[in-house]
Every structure is written in C-alpha cells, then in structure tokens.
Short mmCIF file of C-alpha atoms (C1' of nucleotides) in Angstrom, two decimals:
data_model
loop_
_atom_site.label_atom_id
_atom_site.label_comp_id
_atom_site.label_asym_id
_atom_site.label_seq_id
_atom_site.Cartn_x
_atom_site.Cartn_y
_atom_site.Cartn_z
CA MET A 933 0.00 0.00 0.00
CA PRO A 934 2.32 2.74 -1.20
CA LYS A 935 -0.21 5.60 -0.99
CA PRO A 936 -0.32 7.08 2.48
CA ALA A 937 -3.68 8.17 3.82
CA ASP A 938 -4.28 11.86 4.35
CA ALA A 939 -4.24 11.33 8.10
CA THR A 940 -0.80 9.77 7.79
CA ILE A 941 0.59 12.69 5.85
CA LEU A 942 -0.90 15.15 8.29
CA ALA A 943 0.57 13.23 11.21
CA TRP A 944 3.98 13.30 9.52
CA ALA A 945 3.81 17.00 8.81
CA ARG A 946 2.83 17.78 12.35
CA LEU A 947 5.47 15.48 13.76
CA VAL A 948 8.10 17.47 11.93
CA ARG A 949 6.61 20.78 12.92
CA ALA A 950 5.99 19.90 16.55
CA HIS A 951 9.49 18.54 16.87
CA ALA A 952 11.03 21.65 15.35
CA ALA A 953 9.06 23.91 17.64
CA ALA A 954 9.62 21.96 20.85
CA MET A 955 13.26 21.24 20.12
CA GLY A 956 13.90 24.84 19.23
CA HIS A 957 12.41 25.96 22.49
CA VAL A 958 14.41 23.47 24.55
CA GLN A 959 17.72 24.19 22.85
CA ALA A 960 17.18 27.90 23.19
CA ALA A 961 16.48 27.51 26.88
CA LEU A 962 19.65 25.50 27.40
CA LYS A 963 21.72 27.99 25.51
CA ALA A 964 20.20 30.92 27.34
CA ALA A 965 21.27 29.29 30.60
CA GLY A 966 24.82 28.82 29.31
CA LEU A 967 24.43 25.06 29.09
CA PRO A 968 25.68 22.77 26.34
CA PRO A 969 23.31 21.34 23.73
CA LEU A 970 20.87 18.57 24.38
CA GLU A 971 22.96 15.71 23.04
CA TRP A 972 25.55 16.37 25.73
CA TYR A 973 22.83 15.91 28.29
CA ASP A 974 21.67 12.71 26.64
CA VAL A 975 25.14 11.23 26.76
CA LEU A 976 25.61 12.20 30.39
CA LEU A 977 22.24 10.79 31.38
CA GLU A 978 22.84 7.53 29.60
CA LEU A 979 26.22 7.12 31.24
CA GLU A 980 24.81 8.00 34.63
CA ARG A 981 21.98 5.51 34.31
CA GLU A 982 23.82 2.64 32.71
CA GLY A 983 27.33 3.14 33.99
CA PRO A 984 30.41 3.16 31.75
CA LEU A 985 29.59 2.22 28.20
CA ARG A 986 31.37 1.63 24.96
CA PRO A 987 30.84 4.16 22.19
CA ARG A 988 28.99 1.72 20.01
CA ASP A 989 26.46 1.09 22.78
CA LEU A 990 25.92 4.79 23.25
CA GLN A 991 25.56 5.08 19.52
CA ALA A 992 22.81 2.51 19.42
CA ARG A 993 20.94 3.94 22.38
CA LEU A 994 21.08 7.55 21.29
CA LEU A 995 20.66 7.05 17.54
CA LEU A 996 23.83 8.99 16.84
CA ALA A 997 26.08 8.48 13.86
CA GLN A 998 29.37 6.82 14.67
CA TYR A 999 31.65 9.63 13.54
CA ASN A 1000 29.39 12.11 15.20
CA LEU A 1001 29.59 10.41 18.55
CA SER A 1002 33.33 9.99 18.23
CA ARG A 1003 33.81 13.72 17.98
CA LEU A 1004 31.15 14.53 20.53
CA LEU A 1005 33.08 12.40 23.02
CA ASP A 1006 36.25 14.27 22.06
CA ARG A 1007 34.61 17.53 23.03
CA MET A 1008 33.06 16.19 26.19
CA ALA A 1009 36.32 14.60 27.28
CA GLU A 1010 38.14 17.84 26.64
CA ALA A 1011 35.55 19.61 28.75
CA GLY A 1012 36.22 17.09 31.50
CA LEU A 1013 32.71 15.65 31.54
CA VAL A 1014 33.60 12.11 30.53
CA THR A 1015 36.69 9.97 30.62
CA ARG A 1016 37.82 7.38 28.12
CA GLY A 1017 39.51 4.24 29.32
CA PRO A 1018 40.80 1.11 27.64
CA CYS A 1019 38.43 -1.78 27.10
CA GLU A 1020 39.39 -5.04 28.74
CA GLU A 1021 37.70 -7.52 26.52
CA ASP A 1022 38.20 -5.73 23.21
CA GLY A 1023 41.47 -4.13 22.25
CA ARG A 1024 39.86 -1.99 19.56
CA GLY A 1025 37.31 -0.49 21.88
CA GLN A 1026 37.22 1.84 24.80
CA VAL A 1027 35.03 2.48 27.79
CA VAL A 1028 33.49 5.87 28.39
CA ALA A 1029 32.52 6.93 31.88
CA ILE A 1030 30.93 10.05 33.29
CA SER A 1031 33.08 12.19 35.57
CA GLU A 1032 32.08 14.04 38.68
CA GLU A 1033 31.92 17.27 36.69
CA GLY A 1034 29.71 15.46 34.25
CA ARG A 1035 27.28 14.50 36.98
CA ALA A 1036 27.33 18.02 38.33
CA LEU A 1037 26.58 19.50 34.93
CA ARG A 1038 23.74 17.11 34.35
CA ARG A 1039 22.20 17.96 37.70
CA ARG A 1040 22.56 21.64 36.98
CA ALA A 1041 20.99 21.28 33.56
CA TRP A 1042 17.93 19.32 34.62
CA PRO A 1043 15.89 22.19 36.10
CA VAL A 1044 16.37 24.23 32.95
CA TYR A 1045 15.67 21.29 30.72
CA SER A 1046 12.60 20.08 32.56
CA ARG A 1047 11.21 23.57 32.67
CA ALA A 1048 11.60 23.86 28.91
CA ILE A 1049 9.89 20.51 28.40
CA GLN A 1050 7.05 21.67 30.55
CA ASP A 1051 6.69 24.86 28.50
CA ALA A 1052 6.94 23.12 25.15
CA VAL A 1053 4.89 20.01 25.86
CA GLY A 1054 3.35 19.85 29.30
CA ALA A 1055 1.65 23.21 29.12
CA LYS A 1056 -0.06 22.33 25.86
CA LEU A 1057 -1.60 19.04 26.90
CA SER A 1058 -3.52 17.50 29.76
CA GLU A 1059 -1.76 14.68 31.50
CA ALA A 1060 -4.02 12.16 29.84
CA GLN A 1061 -3.33 13.67 26.45
CA ALA A 1062 0.40 13.56 27.08
CA ALA A 1063 0.15 9.90 27.99
CA HIS A 1064 -1.86 9.19 24.89
CA LEU A 1065 0.59 11.09 22.71
CA ALA A 1066 3.46 9.12 24.21
CA GLU A 1067 1.64 5.91 23.49
CA LEU A 1068 1.05 6.78 19.85
CA LEU A 1069 4.59 8.05 19.31
CA GLY A 1070 5.93 4.89 20.87
CA ARG A 1071 4.35 2.89 18.08
CA LEU A 1072 6.46 4.71 15.52
CA THR A 1073 9.66 3.19 16.79
CA ARG A 1074 8.32 -0.31 17.06
CA MET B 520 4.12 24.56 37.55
CA PRO B 521 7.76 24.01 36.64
CA LYS B 522 7.80 20.26 37.34
CA PRO B 523 6.65 18.33 34.29
CA ALA B 524 4.53 15.25 34.84
CA ASP B 525 6.04 11.88 33.97
CA ALA B 526 3.66 11.57 31.06
CA THR B 527 4.97 14.86 29.71
CA ILE B 528 8.57 13.77 29.91
CA LEU B 529 7.77 10.47 28.27
CA ALA B 530 5.91 12.26 25.49
CA TRP B 531 8.91 14.52 24.95
CA ALA B 532 11.36 11.65 24.87
CA ARG B 533 9.25 9.74 22.40
CA LEU B 534 8.72 12.80 20.26
CA VAL B 535 12.46 13.15 19.89
CA ARG B 536 12.95 9.47 19.24
CA ALA B 537 10.06 9.06 16.83
CA HIS B 538 11.16 12.10 14.92
CA ALA B 539 14.73 10.87 14.66
CA ALA B 540 13.60 7.47 13.44
CA ALA B 541 11.02 8.69 10.94
CA MET B 542 13.17 11.52 9.65
CA GLY B 543 16.13 9.23 9.29
CA HIS B 544 14.09 6.84 7.23
CA VAL B 545 12.69 9.54 4.98
CA GLN B 546 16.01 11.27 4.38
CA ALA B 547 17.69 7.97 3.65
CA ALA B 548 14.99 7.12 1.12
CA LEU B 549 15.41 10.45 -0.63
CA LYS B 550 19.15 10.10 -0.75
CA ALA B 551 18.95 6.55 -2.01
CA ALA B 552 16.81 7.82 -4.89
CA GLY B 553 19.35 10.51 -5.70
CA LEU B 554 17.04 13.27 -4.55
CA PRO B 555 17.95 16.35 -2.54
CA PRO B 556 17.17 16.61 1.18
CA LEU B 557 13.75 17.20 2.57
CA GLU B 558 14.04 20.93 3.09
CA TRP B 559 14.47 21.41 -0.62
CA TYR B 560 11.18 19.65 -1.11
CA ASP B 561 9.53 21.79 1.52
CA VAL B 562 10.64 24.98 -0.15
CA LEU B 563 9.47 23.77 -3.55
CA LEU B 564 6.11 22.68 -2.20
CA GLU B 565 5.54 25.93 -0.40
CA LEU B 566 6.36 27.93 -3.51
CA GLU B 567 4.17 25.73 -5.65
CA ARG B 568 1.22 26.07 -3.31
CA GLU B 569 1.50 29.70 -2.42
CA GLY B 570 3.13 31.14 -5.50
CA PRO B 571 6.20 33.39 -5.38
CA LEU B 572 7.13 34.34 -1.85
CA ARG B 573 9.62 36.51 -0.09
CA PRO B 574 12.35 34.77 1.89
CA ARG B 575 11.04 36.00 5.19
CA ASP B 576 7.65 34.43 4.49
CA LEU B 577 9.26 31.13 3.62
CA GLN B 578 11.28 31.44 6.77
CA ALA B 579 8.20 31.82 8.92
CA ARG B 580 6.30 29.01 7.24
CA LEU B 581 9.12 26.50 7.28
CA LEU B 582 10.65 27.40 10.65
CA LEU B 583 14.05 27.90 9.06
CA ALA B 584 16.74 30.22 10.34
CA GLN B 585 17.23 33.30 8.22
CA TYR B 586 20.87 32.70 7.29
CA ASN B 587 20.08 29.11 6.66
CA LEU B 588 17.33 29.88 4.20
CA SER B 589 19.46 32.49 2.52
CA ARG B 590 22.06 29.92 1.66
CA LEU B 591 19.58 27.21 0.87
CA LEU B 592 18.07 29.50 -1.74
CA ASP B 593 21.57 30.12 -3.10
CA ARG B 594 21.99 26.41 -3.70
CA MET B 595 18.53 25.92 -5.09
CA ALA B 596 18.90 28.87 -7.43
CA GLU B 597 22.23 27.55 -8.59
CA ALA B 598 20.56 24.22 -9.26
CA GLY B 599 17.96 26.03 -11.33
CA LEU B 600 15.04 25.05 -9.11
CA VAL B 601 14.02 28.55 -8.04
CA THR B 602 14.54 32.05 -9.36
CA ARG B 603 15.05 35.21 -7.39
CA GLY B 604 13.54 38.44 -8.62
CA PRO B 605 13.37 41.98 -7.32
CA CYS B 606 10.57 42.92 -4.96
CA GLU B 607 8.27 45.69 -6.11
CA GLU B 608 7.04 47.04 -2.84
CA ASP B 609 10.24 46.61 -0.83
CA GLY B 610 13.63 47.54 -2.18
CA ARG B 611 15.45 45.45 0.41
CA GLY B 612 13.56 42.30 -0.38
CA GLN B 613 13.27 39.85 -3.22
CA VAL B 614 10.71 37.45 -4.56
CA VAL B 615 11.48 33.79 -4.93
CA ALA B 616 9.60 31.68 -7.46
CA ILE B 617 9.71 28.02 -8.38
CA SER B 618 10.98 27.18 -11.85
CA GLU B 619 9.74 24.51 -14.22
CA GLU B 620 12.66 22.29 -13.19
CA GLY B 621 11.66 22.89 -9.61
CA ARG B 622 8.15 21.65 -10.29
CA ALA B 623 9.51 18.66 -12.14
CA LEU B 624 11.81 17.74 -9.30
CA ARG B 625 9.04 18.03 -6.75
CA ARG B 626 6.79 15.79 -8.81
CA ARG B 627 9.57 13.28 -9.19
CA ALA B 628 10.32 13.31 -5.47
CA TRP B 629 6.78 12.83 -4.25
CA PRO B 630 6.43 9.09 -4.90
CA VAL B 631 9.65 8.40 -3.05
CA TYR B 632 8.74 10.75 -0.24
CA SER B 633 5.19 9.52 0.20
CA ARG B 634 6.35 5.95 0.18
CA ALA B 635 8.83 6.71 2.93
CA ILE B 636 6.14 8.45 4.97
CA GLN B 637 3.94 5.43 4.59
CA ASP B 638 6.73 3.15 5.78
CA ALA B 639 7.71 5.33 8.70
CA VAL B 640 4.29 6.45 9.89
CA GLY B 641 1.37 4.97 7.99
CA ALA B 642 2.42 1.38 8.41
CA LYS B 643 2.70 1.75 12.17
CA LEU B 644 -0.72 3.25 12.85
CA SER B 645 -4.34 2.76 11.92
CA GLU B 646 -5.91 5.65 10.12
CA ALA B 647 -7.80 6.66 13.24
CA GLN B 648 -4.63 6.56 15.27
CA ALA B 649 -2.83 8.69 12.71
CA ALA B 650 -5.62 11.24 12.86
CA HIS B 651 -5.50 11.25 16.63
CA LEU B 652 -1.73 11.63 16.63
CA ALA B 653 -2.00 14.54 14.23
CA GLU B 654 -4.54 16.16 16.47
CA LEU B 655 -2.37 15.88 19.56
CA LEU B 656 0.76 17.04 17.78
CA GLY B 657 -1.14 19.99 16.41
CA ARG B 658 -1.69 21.21 19.94
CA LEU B 659 2.04 21.52 20.47
CA THR B 660 2.36 24.30 17.98
CA ARG B 661 -0.62 26.23 19.21
"C1'" DT C 920 47.60 -21.75 12.03
"C1'" DC C 921 46.99 -18.40 8.61
"C1'" DA C 922 44.11 -15.84 5.36
"C1'" DT C 923 39.88 -13.50 4.82
"C1'" DT C 924 36.26 -10.87 6.49
"C1'" DC C 925 34.08 -8.03 9.77
"C1'" DT C 926 33.71 -4.65 13.60
"C1'" DC C 927 35.35 -0.67 16.26
"C1'" DG C 928 36.56 3.90 16.53
"C1'" DA C 929 39.30 7.89 14.37
"C1'" DT C 930 40.05 11.29 10.83
"C1'" DG C 931 40.83 14.22 6.25
"C1'" DC C 932 38.03 16.75 3.58
"C1'" DA C 933 34.13 19.05 1.73
"C1'" DG C 934 29.69 20.79 2.68
"C1'" DT C 935 26.49 22.87 6.09
"C1'" DT C 936 25.11 25.38 10.21
"C1'" DG C 937 25.28 28.92 13.86
"C1'" DC C 938 26.67 33.31 15.28
"C1'" DA C 939 27.59 37.89 14.79
"C1'" DT C 940 27.49 41.53 11.97
"C1'" DC C 941 26.96 44.24 7.83
"C1'" DG C 942 24.81 47.39 4.27
"C1'" DA C 943 20.61 48.91 2.40
"C1'" DA C 944 15.98 50.13 2.60
"C1'" DA C 945 11.76 51.02 5.29
"C1'" DA C 946 9.18 52.69 9.26
"C1'" DG C 947 8.62 55.46 13.14
"C1'" DC C 948 9.21 59.90 15.32
"C1'" DC C 949 10.14 64.78 16.18
"C1'" DG D 115 12.30 67.05 6.03
"C1'" DG D 116 15.97 64.94 8.99
"C1'" DC D 117 17.10 61.51 12.62
"C1'" DT D 118 16.80 57.13 14.92
"C1'" DT D 119 15.24 52.54 15.00
"C1'" DT D 120 13.74 48.41 12.80
"C1'" DT D 121 13.54 44.96 9.19
"C1'" DC D 122 15.43 42.38 5.24
"C1'" DG D 123 18.69 39.50 3.36
"C1'" DA D 124 23.87 38.45 2.78
"C1'" DT D 125 28.28 36.96 4.51
"C1'" DG D 126 33.01 36.07 7.17
"C1'" DC D 127 34.29 32.95 10.30
"C1'" DA D 128 34.29 29.19 13.47
"C1'" DA D 129 32.06 25.00 14.76
"C1'" DC D 130 29.75 20.92 13.36
"C1'" DT D 131 28.16 17.15 10.14
"C1'" DG D 132 28.38 13.68 6.48
"C1'" DC D 133 31.04 10.83 3.71
"C1'" DA D 134 34.61 7.93 2.68
"C1'" DT D 135 38.27 5.64 4.33
"C1'" DC D 136 41.85 4.08 7.42
"C1'" DG D 137 44.37 1.17 10.89
"C1'" DA D 138 43.95 -2.09 14.50
"C1'" DG D 139 41.96 -5.79 16.52
"C1'" DA D 140 38.48 -9.66 16.60
"C1'" DA D 141 35.90 -13.35 14.45
"C1'" DT D 142 35.37 -16.83 11.01
"C1'" DG D 143 36.66 -20.79 8.65
"C1'" DA D 144 39.72 -23.76 5.86
#
DNA sequence: TCATTCTCGATGCAGTTGCATCGAAAAGCC
DNA sequence: GGCTTTTCGATGCAACTGCATCGAGAATGA
C-alpha cells in the first residue's frame, strides 16, 4: 500500500513541525542558561543511568552516527565531563565513563531542561493527552 | 508549575525518538533515490502552493533560520530550481519563485517521499490513530 | 595456524550550520 | 524634512556534520 492516507501525511507533517518547535524551544532555553546542547545531556544521562559504556552502545541507544559520537566524546572529554579508558575484553574499543563534573553539569541542567519541556509540551496538553501522545509516538519506533 | 509530569517527559522523549527514526528513514529514502534533502522539497512545495514568496515568508512558514534559508536559496537557485527576482514594494527584499525544473523535481520526489512516509508512519498506525496523533501534535504548535 | 572478512573507533576533507554583523531600505518619530 | 530605530537579506568565520576511508583488533573458517 504505497499511498499514504491523508491522516498519515498530516501526522507526519505535524510530527516534523511539533518537533522543530519543541526542540527549538528546549535548545534555546539550554543555551540561554549557558548550558551545552541537548545531546551532551543525553550522553551524560545515559552514562549515569547505565554506567560506563562503549561508544557503540551509546551510539545505538542515542541514535547517533558513529563519527558524530566519536567527535562529541572528544569535546566532552576535553571539557572534563567524561573519561575514556581502555576496554578489557576488546582491544579496539574503549570504555566511556561520566566524571564528577559530568554528573554536576547534568544535575545543573535538569531544572532548565525540565522547565523547557514543561513549556513546550506539558503546558499544551492535559496529562491524559500527554500519555496518549506518548503511546502513539511509541508505536512509531516499534 | 515548573515540574513536568512523567507523562509529559515520556511524550517529549518519544517525540524526539520518533522524529529521529522517521526523519532518518525519509532522508535515507530520498538520498537513495538521488534526490535532494527534505528541506528542498519543503521549499518547492511551499512555492508551488502559495506562488512566489519573499524569503522572510518562507522562513516563517518553514521554521528555518534566516541565514540558513538564505544559503539554501543560493543552492537551489544555482541548481535552477528557483529564481530570485526583485521585490516591487520593498527595495530590500526579493521574490522567490519556483521554476519549471523545480516543479519537475518536486513531482519526481513525491512518490519516493510519500512511500517513505507510509513506511515510517502509515504502516505503524491505523488511520484513526494517525488522525489522533496529528490532532495531539497539532496542539504543540498552538 | 593463517588468510579473509568483519567490527570498532578515528580522521581528512568538503559541505552545512550557527553566530555575529553588515549594508541597504523602510518605518517610526520629532 | 531629517534623525533614529527596525527589518530584510547576505556573509566572514568558526564549529559541526556527512562521507569515505583508514588502521587495529576480533571473528570466522579452511
């Protein structure tokens, strides 16, 4: 069935638009607070939750391109937010861990970030609507 | 109310993820067909629907940054897809119009694009769900 | 074991984006 | 009218991304 229904096309268009609007708001809020971009936060959160990880695992979890992540980790390591160590069971690989500064930055960023999410999403929907939206969006990655 | 509800945060996270997945699929499909990226299509469609427009109107409609659009139009003009003309009622401005090649490219791109939308969105949802999703997403930009 | 193939992460290079700012024209104000 | 402020679109420069490819190590398989 190659022809998408009108509702499908509308959903796509609004997905793009809603994402652009919400993401723009969030990134602007982070920048206004002197914080690094969202992907830095994502990396820090993932490392904090899951413990030290190898780049390829981060890559898979965060849907980042390999070369992109490689250089992102360069910048974050240079900023002292993560550390790279050798990988025991694979000589090619490495293990990336969050540093204490990394944890501190993530904690500092969360109020700004959560506030922006509230403005961009929470304020526009009832809680039930948000839950329903999450449910429908979840189907798109399954 | 600065604290977002859990449902809000989940909706945000899934919005980001669903967008990344769907957009990735669509852009990959366009590239695989030798077509230019999605924003080119958006510009062409907007110009086809609305007729010649000034850059700042395109900017507002497509949520593009000003400098970004300026250079995008450079590339598209160089590729012969749009033409820039002087603006009658504003000496600073210009009027951008789609060319015949531009129309042809848009027509050629649509089957690939719509197919990708169907794969990324339509195939994952019933029509009613798609309509509901569109409705909820629409609230985020209002 | 040794050769082939595959995976991991880095990197040179070209293209794109973001930021700040510019020049020109318009709009607002006295 | 003259002056200031605002808007429009372009652009220099630095940062980032995408692509192709590389080197090193691991896995496969005879």
